CSV table of N, CA and C in Angstrom, one decimal:
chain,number,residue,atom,x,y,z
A,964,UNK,N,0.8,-1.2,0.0
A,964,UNK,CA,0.0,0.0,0.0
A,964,UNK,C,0.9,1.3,0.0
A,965,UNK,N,0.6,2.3,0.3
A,965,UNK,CA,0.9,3.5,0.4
A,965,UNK,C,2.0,3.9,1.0
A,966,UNK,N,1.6,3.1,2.5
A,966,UNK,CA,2.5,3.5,3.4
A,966,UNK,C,3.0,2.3,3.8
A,967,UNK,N,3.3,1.3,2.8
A,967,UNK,CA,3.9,0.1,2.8
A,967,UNK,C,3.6,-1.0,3.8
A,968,UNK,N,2.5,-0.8,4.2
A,968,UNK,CA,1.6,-1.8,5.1
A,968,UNK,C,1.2,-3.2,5.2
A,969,UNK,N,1.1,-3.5,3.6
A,969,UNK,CA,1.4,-4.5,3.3
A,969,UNK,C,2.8,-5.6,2.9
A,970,UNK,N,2.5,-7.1,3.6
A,970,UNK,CA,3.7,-7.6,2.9
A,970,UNK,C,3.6,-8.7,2.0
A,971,UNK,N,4.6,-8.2,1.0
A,971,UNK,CA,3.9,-9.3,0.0
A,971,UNK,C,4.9,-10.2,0.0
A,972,UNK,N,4.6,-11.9,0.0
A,972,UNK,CA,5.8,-12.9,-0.7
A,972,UNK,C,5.9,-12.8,-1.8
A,973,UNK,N,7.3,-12.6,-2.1
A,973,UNK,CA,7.0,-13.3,-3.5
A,973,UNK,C,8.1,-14.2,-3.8
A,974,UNK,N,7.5,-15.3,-3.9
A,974,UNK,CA,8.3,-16.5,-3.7
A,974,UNK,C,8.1,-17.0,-5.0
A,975,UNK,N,9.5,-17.4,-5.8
A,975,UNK,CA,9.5,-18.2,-7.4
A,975,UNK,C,9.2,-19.4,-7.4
A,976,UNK,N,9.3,-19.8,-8.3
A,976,UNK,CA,9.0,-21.5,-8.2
A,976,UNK,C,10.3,-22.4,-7.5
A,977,UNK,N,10.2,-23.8,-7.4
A,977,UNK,CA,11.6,-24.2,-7.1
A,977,UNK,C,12.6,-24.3,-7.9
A,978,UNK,N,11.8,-24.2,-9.1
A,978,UNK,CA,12.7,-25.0,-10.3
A,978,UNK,C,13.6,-23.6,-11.0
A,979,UNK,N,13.5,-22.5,-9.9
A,979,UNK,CA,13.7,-21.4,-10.2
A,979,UNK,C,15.0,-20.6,-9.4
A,980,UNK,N,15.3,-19.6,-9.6
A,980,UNK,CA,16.0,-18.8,-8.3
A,980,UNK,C,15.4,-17.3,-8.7
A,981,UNK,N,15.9,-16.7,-7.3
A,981,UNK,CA,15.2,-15.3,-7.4
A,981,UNK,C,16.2,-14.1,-6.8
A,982,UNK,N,16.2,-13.2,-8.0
A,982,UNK,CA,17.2,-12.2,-8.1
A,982,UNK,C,16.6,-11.1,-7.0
A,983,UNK,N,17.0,-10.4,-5.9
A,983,UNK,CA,16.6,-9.3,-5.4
A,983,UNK,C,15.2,-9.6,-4.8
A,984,UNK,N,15.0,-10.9,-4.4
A,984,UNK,CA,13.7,-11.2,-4.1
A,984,UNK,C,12.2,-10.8,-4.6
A,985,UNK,N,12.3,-9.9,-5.7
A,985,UNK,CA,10.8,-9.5,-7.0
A,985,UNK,C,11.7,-10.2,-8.1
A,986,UNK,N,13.0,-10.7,-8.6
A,986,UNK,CA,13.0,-10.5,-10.1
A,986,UNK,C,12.9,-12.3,-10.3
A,987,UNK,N,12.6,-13.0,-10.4
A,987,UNK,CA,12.2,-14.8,-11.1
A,987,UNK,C,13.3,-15.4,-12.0
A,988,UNK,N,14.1,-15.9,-12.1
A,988,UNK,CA,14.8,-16.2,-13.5
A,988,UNK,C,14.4,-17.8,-13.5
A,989,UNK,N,13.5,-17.8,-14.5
A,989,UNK,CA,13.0,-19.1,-14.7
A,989,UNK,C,13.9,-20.4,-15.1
A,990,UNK,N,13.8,-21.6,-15.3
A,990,UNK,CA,14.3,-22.7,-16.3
A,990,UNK,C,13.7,-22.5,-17.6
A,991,UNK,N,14.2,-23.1,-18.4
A,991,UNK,CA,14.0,-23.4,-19.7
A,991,UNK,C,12.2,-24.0,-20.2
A,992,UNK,N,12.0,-24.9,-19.1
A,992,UNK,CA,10.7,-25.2,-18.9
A,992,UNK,C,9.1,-24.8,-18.3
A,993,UNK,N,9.6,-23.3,-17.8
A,993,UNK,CA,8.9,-22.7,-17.0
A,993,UNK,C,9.2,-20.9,-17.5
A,994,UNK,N,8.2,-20.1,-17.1
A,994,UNK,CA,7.8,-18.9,-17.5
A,994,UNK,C,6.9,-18.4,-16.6
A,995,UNK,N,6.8,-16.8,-16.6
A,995,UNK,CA,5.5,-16.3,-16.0
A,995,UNK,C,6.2,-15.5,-14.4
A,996,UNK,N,6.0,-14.3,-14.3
A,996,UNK,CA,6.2,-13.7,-12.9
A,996,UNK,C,7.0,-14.5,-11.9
A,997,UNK,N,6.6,-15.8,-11.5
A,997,UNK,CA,7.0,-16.6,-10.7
A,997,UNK,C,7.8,-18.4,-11.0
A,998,UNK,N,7.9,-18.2,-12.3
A,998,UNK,CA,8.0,-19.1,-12.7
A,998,UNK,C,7.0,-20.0,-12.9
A,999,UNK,N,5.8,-20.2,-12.5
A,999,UNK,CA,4.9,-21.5,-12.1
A,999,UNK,C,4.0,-22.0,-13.5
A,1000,UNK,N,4.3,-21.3,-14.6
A,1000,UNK,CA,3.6,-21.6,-15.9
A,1000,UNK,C,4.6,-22.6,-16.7
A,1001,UNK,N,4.0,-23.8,-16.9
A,1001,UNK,CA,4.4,-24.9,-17.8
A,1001,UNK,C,4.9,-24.3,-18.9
A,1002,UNK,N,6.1,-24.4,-19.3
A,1002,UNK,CA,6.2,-24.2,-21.0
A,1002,UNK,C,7.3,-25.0,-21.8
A,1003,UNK,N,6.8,-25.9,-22.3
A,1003,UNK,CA,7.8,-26.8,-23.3
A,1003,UNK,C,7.3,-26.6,-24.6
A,1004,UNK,N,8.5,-26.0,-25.7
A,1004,UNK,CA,8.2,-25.2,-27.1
A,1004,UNK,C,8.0,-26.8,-27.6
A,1005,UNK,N,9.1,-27.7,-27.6
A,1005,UNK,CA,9.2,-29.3,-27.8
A,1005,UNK,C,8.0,-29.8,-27.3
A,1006,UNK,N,6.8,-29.4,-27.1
A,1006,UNK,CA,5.3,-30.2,-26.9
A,1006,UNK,C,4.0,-29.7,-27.6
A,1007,UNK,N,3.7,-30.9,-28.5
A,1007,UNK,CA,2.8,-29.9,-29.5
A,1007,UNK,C,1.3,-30.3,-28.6
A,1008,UNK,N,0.7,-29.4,-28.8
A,1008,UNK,CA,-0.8,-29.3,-28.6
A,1008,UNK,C,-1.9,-30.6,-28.3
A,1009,UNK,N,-1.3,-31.7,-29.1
A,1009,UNK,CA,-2.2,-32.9,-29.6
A,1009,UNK,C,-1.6,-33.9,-29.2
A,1010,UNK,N,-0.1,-33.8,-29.3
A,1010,UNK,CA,0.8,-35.2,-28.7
A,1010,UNK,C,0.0,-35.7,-30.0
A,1011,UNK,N,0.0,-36.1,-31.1
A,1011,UNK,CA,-0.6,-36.9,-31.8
A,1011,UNK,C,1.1,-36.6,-33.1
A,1012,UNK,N,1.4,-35.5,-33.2
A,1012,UNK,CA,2.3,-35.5,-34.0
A,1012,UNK,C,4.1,-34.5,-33.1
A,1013,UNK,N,5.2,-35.0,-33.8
A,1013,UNK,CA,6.2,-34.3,-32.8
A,1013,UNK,C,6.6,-33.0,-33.9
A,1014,UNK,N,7.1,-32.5,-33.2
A,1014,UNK,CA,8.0,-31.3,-33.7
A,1014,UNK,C,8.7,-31.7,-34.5
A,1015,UNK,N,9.9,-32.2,-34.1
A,1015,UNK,CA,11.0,-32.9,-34.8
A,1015,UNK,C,10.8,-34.1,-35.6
A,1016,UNK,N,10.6,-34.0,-36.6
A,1016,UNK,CA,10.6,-35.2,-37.9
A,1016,UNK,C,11.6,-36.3,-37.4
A,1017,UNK,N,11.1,-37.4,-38.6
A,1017,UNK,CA,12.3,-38.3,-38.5
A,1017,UNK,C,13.0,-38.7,-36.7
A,1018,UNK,N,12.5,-39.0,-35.9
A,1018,UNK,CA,13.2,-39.1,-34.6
A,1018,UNK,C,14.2,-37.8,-34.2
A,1019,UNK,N,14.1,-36.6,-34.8
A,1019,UNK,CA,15.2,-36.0,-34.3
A,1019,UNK,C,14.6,-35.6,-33.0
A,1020,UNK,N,15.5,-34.9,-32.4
A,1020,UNK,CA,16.0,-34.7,-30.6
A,1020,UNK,C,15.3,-33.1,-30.7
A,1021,UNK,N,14.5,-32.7,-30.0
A,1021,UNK,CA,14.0,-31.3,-29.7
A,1021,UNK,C,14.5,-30.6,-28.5
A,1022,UNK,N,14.9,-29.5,-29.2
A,1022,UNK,CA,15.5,-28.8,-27.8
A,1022,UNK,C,15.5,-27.1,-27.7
A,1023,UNK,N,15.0,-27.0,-26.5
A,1023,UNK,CA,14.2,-25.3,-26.2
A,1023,UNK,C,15.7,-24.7,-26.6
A,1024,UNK,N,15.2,-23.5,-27.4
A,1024,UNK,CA,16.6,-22.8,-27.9
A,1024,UNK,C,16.6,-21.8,-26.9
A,1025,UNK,N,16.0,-20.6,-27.0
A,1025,UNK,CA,16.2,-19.3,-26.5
A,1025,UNK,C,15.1,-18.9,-25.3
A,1026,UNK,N,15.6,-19.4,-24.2
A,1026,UNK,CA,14.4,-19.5,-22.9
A,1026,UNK,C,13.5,-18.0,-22.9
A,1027,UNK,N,14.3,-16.7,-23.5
A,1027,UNK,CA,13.2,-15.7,-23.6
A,1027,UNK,C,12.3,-15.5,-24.3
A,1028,UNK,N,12.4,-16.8,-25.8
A,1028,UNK,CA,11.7,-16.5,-26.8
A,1028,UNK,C,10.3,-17.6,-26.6
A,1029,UNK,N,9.1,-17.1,-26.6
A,1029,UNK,CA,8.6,-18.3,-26.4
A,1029,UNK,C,8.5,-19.3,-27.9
A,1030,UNK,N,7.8,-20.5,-27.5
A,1030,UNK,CA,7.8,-21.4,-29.0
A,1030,UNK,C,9.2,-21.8,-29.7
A,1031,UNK,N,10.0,-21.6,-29.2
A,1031,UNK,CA,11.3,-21.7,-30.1
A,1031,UNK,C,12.3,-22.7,-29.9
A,1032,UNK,N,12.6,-23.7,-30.1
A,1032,UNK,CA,13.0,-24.6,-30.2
A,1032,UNK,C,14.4,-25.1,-32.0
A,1033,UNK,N,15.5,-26.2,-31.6
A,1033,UNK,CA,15.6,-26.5,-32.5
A,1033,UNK,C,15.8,-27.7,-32.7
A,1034,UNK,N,16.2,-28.4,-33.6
A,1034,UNK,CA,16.0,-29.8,-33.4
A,1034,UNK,C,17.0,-31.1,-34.1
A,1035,UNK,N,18.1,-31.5,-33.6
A,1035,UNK,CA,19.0,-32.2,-33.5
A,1035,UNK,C,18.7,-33.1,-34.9
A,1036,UNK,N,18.6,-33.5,-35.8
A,1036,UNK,CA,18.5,-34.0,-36.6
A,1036,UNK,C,19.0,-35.9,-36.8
A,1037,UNK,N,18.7,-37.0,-37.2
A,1037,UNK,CA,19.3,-38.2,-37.3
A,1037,UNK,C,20.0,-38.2,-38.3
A,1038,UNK,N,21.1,-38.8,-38.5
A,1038,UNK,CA,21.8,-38.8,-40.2
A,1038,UNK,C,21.1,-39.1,-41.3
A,1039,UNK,N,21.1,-38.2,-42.0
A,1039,UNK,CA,20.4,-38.6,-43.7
A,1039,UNK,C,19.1,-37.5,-43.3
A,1040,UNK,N,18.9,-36.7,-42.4
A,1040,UNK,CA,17.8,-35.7,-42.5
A,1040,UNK,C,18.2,-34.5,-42.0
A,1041,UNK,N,17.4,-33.3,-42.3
A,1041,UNK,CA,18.2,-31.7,-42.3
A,1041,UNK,C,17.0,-31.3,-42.3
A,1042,UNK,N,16.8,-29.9,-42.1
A,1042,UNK,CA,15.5,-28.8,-42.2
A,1042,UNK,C,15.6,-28.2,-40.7
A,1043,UNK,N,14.9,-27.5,-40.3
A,1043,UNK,CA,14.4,-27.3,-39.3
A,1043,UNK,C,13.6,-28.4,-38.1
A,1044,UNK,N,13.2,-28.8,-39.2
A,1044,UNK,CA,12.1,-29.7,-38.2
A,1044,UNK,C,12.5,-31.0,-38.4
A,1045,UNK,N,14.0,-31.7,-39.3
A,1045,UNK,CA,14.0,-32.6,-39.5
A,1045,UNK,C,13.8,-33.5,-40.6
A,1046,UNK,N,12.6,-32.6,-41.5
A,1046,UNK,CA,11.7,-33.1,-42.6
A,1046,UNK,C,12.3,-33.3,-44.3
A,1047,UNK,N,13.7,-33.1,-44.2
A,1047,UNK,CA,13.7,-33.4,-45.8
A,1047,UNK,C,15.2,-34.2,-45.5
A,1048,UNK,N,15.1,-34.9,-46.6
A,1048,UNK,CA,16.2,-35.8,-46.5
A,1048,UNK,C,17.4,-34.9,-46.6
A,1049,UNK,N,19.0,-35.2,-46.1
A,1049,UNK,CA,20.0,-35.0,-46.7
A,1049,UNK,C,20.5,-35.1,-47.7
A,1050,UNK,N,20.8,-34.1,-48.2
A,1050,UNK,CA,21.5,-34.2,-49.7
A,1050,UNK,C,23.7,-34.6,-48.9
A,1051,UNK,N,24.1,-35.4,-50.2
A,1051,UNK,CA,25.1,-36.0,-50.0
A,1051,UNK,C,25.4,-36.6,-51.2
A,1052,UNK,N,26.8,-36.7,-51.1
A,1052,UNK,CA,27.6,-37.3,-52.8
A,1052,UNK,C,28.2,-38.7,-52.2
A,1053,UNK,N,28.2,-39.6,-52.7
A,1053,UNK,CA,28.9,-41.0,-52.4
A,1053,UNK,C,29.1,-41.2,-53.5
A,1054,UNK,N,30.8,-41.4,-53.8
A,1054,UNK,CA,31.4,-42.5,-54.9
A,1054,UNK,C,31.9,-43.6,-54.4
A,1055,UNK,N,31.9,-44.6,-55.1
A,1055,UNK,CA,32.3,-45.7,-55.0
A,1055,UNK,C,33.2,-46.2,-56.5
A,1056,UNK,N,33.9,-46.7,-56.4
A,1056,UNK,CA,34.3,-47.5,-57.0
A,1056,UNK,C,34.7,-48.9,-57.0
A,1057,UNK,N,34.2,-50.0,-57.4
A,1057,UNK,CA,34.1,-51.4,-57.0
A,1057,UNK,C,35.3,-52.2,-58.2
A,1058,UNK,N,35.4,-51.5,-59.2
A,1058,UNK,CA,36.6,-52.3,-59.7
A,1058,UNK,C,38.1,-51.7,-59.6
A,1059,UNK,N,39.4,-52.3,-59.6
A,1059,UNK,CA,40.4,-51.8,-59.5
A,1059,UNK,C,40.5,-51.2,-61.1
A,1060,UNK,N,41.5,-50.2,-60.9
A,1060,UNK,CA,41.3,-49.0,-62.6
A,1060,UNK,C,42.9,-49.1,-62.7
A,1061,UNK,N,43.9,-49.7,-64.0
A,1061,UNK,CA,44.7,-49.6,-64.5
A,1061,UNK,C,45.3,-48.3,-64.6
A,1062,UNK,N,46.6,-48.0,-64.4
A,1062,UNK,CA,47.2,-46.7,-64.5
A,1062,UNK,C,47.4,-46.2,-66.0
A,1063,UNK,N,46.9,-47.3,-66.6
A,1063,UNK,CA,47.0,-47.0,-68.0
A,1063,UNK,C,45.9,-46.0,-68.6
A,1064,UNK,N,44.6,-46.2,-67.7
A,1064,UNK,CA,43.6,-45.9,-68.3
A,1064,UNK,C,43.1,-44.4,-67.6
A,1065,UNK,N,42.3,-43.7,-68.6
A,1065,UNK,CA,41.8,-42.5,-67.7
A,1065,UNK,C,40.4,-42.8,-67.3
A,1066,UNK,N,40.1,-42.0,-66.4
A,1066,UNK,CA,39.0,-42.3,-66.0
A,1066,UNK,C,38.4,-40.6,-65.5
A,1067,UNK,N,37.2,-40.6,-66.1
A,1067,UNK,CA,36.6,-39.3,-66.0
A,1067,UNK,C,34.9,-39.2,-65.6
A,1068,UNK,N,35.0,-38.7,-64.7
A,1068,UNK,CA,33.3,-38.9,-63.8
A,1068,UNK,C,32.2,-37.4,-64.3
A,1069,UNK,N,31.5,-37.4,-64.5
A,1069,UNK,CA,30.9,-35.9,-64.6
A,1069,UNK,C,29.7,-36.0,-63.1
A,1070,UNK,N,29.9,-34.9,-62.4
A,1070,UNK,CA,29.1,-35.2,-61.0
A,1070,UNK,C,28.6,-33.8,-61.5
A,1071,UNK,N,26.9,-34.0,-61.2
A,1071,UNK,CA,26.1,-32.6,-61.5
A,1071,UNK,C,25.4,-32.9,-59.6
A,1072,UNK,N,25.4,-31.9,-59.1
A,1072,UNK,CA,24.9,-31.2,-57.6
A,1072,UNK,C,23.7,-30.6,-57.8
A,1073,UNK,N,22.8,-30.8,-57.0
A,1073,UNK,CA,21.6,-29.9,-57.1
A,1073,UNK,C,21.0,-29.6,-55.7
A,1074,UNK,N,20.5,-28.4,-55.3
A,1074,UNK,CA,20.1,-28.1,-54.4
A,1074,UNK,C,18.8,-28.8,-53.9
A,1075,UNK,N,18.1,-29.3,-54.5
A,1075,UNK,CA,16.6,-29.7,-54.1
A,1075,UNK,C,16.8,-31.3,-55.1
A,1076,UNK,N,15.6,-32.2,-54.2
A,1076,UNK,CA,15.5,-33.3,-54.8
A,1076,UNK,C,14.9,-33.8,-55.9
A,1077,UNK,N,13.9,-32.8,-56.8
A,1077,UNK,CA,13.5,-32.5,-57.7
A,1077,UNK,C,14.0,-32.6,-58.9
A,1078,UNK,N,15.0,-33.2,-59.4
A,1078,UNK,CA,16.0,-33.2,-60.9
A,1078,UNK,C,15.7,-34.5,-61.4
A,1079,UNK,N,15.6,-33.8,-62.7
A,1079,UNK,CA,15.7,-34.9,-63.3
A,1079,UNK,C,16.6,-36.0,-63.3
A,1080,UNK,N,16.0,-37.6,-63.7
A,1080,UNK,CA,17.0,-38.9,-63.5
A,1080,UNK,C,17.1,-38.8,-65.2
């Protein structure tokens, strides 16, 4: 009040610490004045589909930002969310090649998976 009559707690969560006894610095999993508001960016609405494609690993990026997450990816998949395959060049060669002979490969690179075979 006015003439400071009142006392107020203010007590964070546990999952929490508290700067100056008013300021909250939450975890990564929590938000809100006191910390006590649930928030994982890695949990979608439905639990019926994940964030991260392909088994990738979800992980809260920027604890100020809300929603934001990024997401670890499995080998052979890239994007944001996981969702498009890796692009990658693999040569092989299976027979041994004489020093006599030349041997000349033409490799065309393309950004998208979309090209013609």
């Amino acid at each position: 009040g006015e003439q400071c009559e009142y006392v107020r707690q203010y007590r964070c969560a546990i999952e929490s610490f508290s700067i100056r006894s008013t300021i909250c610095v939450c975890p990564l999993t929590r938000f809100g004045p006191t910390c006590r508001v649930p928030h994982d960016p890695c949990e979608t609405k439905t639990n019926t589909e994940f964030i991260c494609a392909n088994n990738g690993t979800c992980l809260p990026d920027d604890p100020r930002v809300h929603g934001q997450y990024i997401c670890i990816c499995p080998l052979g998949f890239q994007s944001t969310r996981c969702d498009k395959p890796a692009l990658g060049t693999r040569i092989t060669i299976n027979e041994s090649i004489s020093f006599a002979a030349i041997l000349v490969y033409f490799v065309r690179f393309y950004k998208r998976l979309d090209v013609p075979l």
